[in-house]
Amino acid sequence: MLVQVTVDEHGGVRLADRDTFTAFAVCAPIGYDVERVGMALGAVAAGEVEDGHAWISAAAVTRLAGEAGAGDDWLAGFEAMVKYAGAKGWLREDGAIRAHIEFG
């Protein structure tokens, strides 16, 4: 599964495939560029773009997960993913998680 923050063609941000914790990406529609992705993420307080990568707030991921984000199993999986990201250097001091950006 892919934990995927998706920016739709209207600038909305949603969490897709929220129950698998083996990948993390921001997916943007064709026609978007890095700057527009950053604006969409910032508009909903989900994160920002820096040096070509998205940095997504862990709190935003939990918020976007909705009811699943309140469950013990989901939280355990997410916390394990965040721990792994930290071990790889993909976690900022403020807790934001680095995600690559996919277009298309």
Short mmCIF file of C-alpha atoms in Angstrom, two decimals:
data_model
loop_
_atom_site.label_atom_id
_atom_site.label_comp_id
_atom_site.label_asym_id
_atom_site.label_seq_id
_atom_site.Cartn_x
_atom_site.Cartn_y
_atom_site.Cartn_z
CA MET A 1 0.00 0.00 0.00
CA LEU A 2 0.97 3.59 -0.48
CA VAL A 3 0.25 6.38 1.96
CA GLN A 4 -0.45 9.00 -0.63
CA VAL A 5 -1.27 12.65 -0.18
CA THR A 6 -3.08 13.54 -3.38
CA VAL A 7 -3.51 17.03 -4.73
CA ASP A 8 -6.51 17.01 -7.06
CA GLU A 9 -7.13 19.22 -10.09
CA HIS A 10 -9.04 21.70 -7.90
CA GLY A 11 -6.21 22.07 -5.38
CA GLY A 12 -7.81 19.79 -2.79
CA VAL A 13 -5.65 17.51 -0.68
CA ARG A 14 -6.71 14.05 0.45
CA LEU A 15 -5.10 10.93 1.83
CA ALA A 16 -5.39 7.89 -0.41
CA ASP A 17 -4.49 4.31 0.43
CA ARG A 18 -4.22 5.24 4.06
CA ASP A 19 -3.83 1.73 5.48
CA THR A 20 -0.51 0.73 3.94
CA PHE A 21 2.64 2.26 5.33
CA THR A 22 5.40 1.13 2.95
CA ALA A 23 5.66 4.26 0.79
CA PHE A 24 4.94 7.96 1.10
CA ALA A 25 4.39 10.33 -1.81
CA VAL A 26 2.53 13.41 -2.93
CA CYS A 27 0.71 12.84 -6.21
CA ALA A 28 -0.19 15.86 -8.31
CA PRO A 29 -2.18 16.09 -11.52
CA ILE A 30 -0.66 16.82 -14.91
CA GLY A 31 -0.20 20.56 -15.31
CA TYR A 32 0.91 21.13 -11.74
CA ASP A 33 4.45 22.16 -10.92
CA VAL A 34 6.33 22.05 -7.63
CA GLU A 35 5.27 25.59 -6.71
CA ARG A 36 1.58 24.82 -7.23
CA VAL A 37 1.88 21.65 -5.15
CA GLY A 38 3.40 23.72 -2.35
CA MET A 39 0.55 26.24 -2.56
CA ALA A 40 -2.06 23.46 -2.38
CA LEU A 41 -0.40 21.82 0.62
CA GLY A 42 0.00 25.14 2.39
CA ALA A 43 -3.62 26.14 1.76
CA VAL A 44 -4.84 23.26 3.92
CA ALA A 45 -1.95 23.36 6.42
CA ALA A 46 -0.72 19.96 5.25
CA GLY A 47 2.86 20.87 4.46
CA GLU A 48 5.21 22.66 2.12
CA VAL A 49 7.69 22.07 -0.68
CA GLU A 50 11.39 22.60 -0.14
CA ASP A 51 14.26 21.68 -2.47
CA GLY A 52 11.96 19.66 -4.73
CA HIS A 53 10.48 17.50 -1.98
CA ALA A 54 7.22 17.83 -0.11
CA TRP A 55 7.36 17.99 3.68
CA ILE A 56 4.08 16.79 5.13
CA SER A 57 3.04 17.44 8.70
CA ALA A 58 2.47 14.23 10.66
CA ALA A 59 -0.54 15.92 12.28
CA ALA A 60 -1.95 16.62 8.81
CA VAL A 61 -1.59 12.95 7.83
CA THR A 62 -3.49 11.92 10.95
CA ARG A 63 -6.15 14.56 10.27
CA LEU A 64 -6.51 13.48 6.63
CA ALA A 65 -6.82 9.84 7.72
CA GLY A 66 -10.12 10.67 9.42
CA GLU A 67 -11.58 7.91 11.56
CA ALA A 68 -8.74 5.54 10.68
CA GLY A 69 -6.30 8.01 12.22
CA ALA A 70 -7.95 7.53 15.60
CA GLY A 71 -7.62 3.73 15.63
CA ASP A 72 -4.87 1.99 17.58
CA ASP A 73 -3.82 -0.24 14.67
CA TRP A 74 -3.60 2.67 12.24
CA LEU A 75 -1.66 4.80 14.71
CA ALA A 76 0.80 1.96 15.36
CA GLY A 77 1.39 1.53 11.62
CA PHE A 78 1.82 5.25 11.08
CA GLU A 79 4.19 5.60 14.03
CA ALA A 80 6.30 2.74 12.67
CA MET A 81 6.43 4.48 9.27
CA VAL A 82 7.49 7.76 10.91
CA LYS A 83 10.18 5.96 12.90
CA TYR A 84 11.49 4.36 9.69
CA ALA A 85 11.46 7.76 7.95
CA GLY A 86 13.47 9.20 10.83
CA ALA A 87 16.06 6.44 10.57
CA LYS A 88 16.47 7.24 6.85
CA GLY A 89 16.82 11.00 7.43
CA TRP A 90 13.39 11.77 6.00
CA LEU A 91 12.02 13.45 9.13
CA ARG A 92 12.57 17.09 10.04
CA GLU A 93 13.00 18.35 13.58
CA ASP A 94 9.44 19.71 13.48
CA GLY A 95 8.12 16.21 12.70
CA ALA A 96 7.36 16.82 9.01
CA ILE A 97 7.88 13.77 6.80
CA ARG A 98 9.66 14.06 3.46
CA ALA A 99 7.74 12.82 0.44
CA HIS A 100 8.73 12.69 -3.18
CA ILE A 101 6.35 14.36 -5.62
CA GLU A 102 4.83 12.38 -8.48
CA PHE A 103 3.17 14.17 -11.39
CA GLY A 104 0.57 12.66 -13.66
#
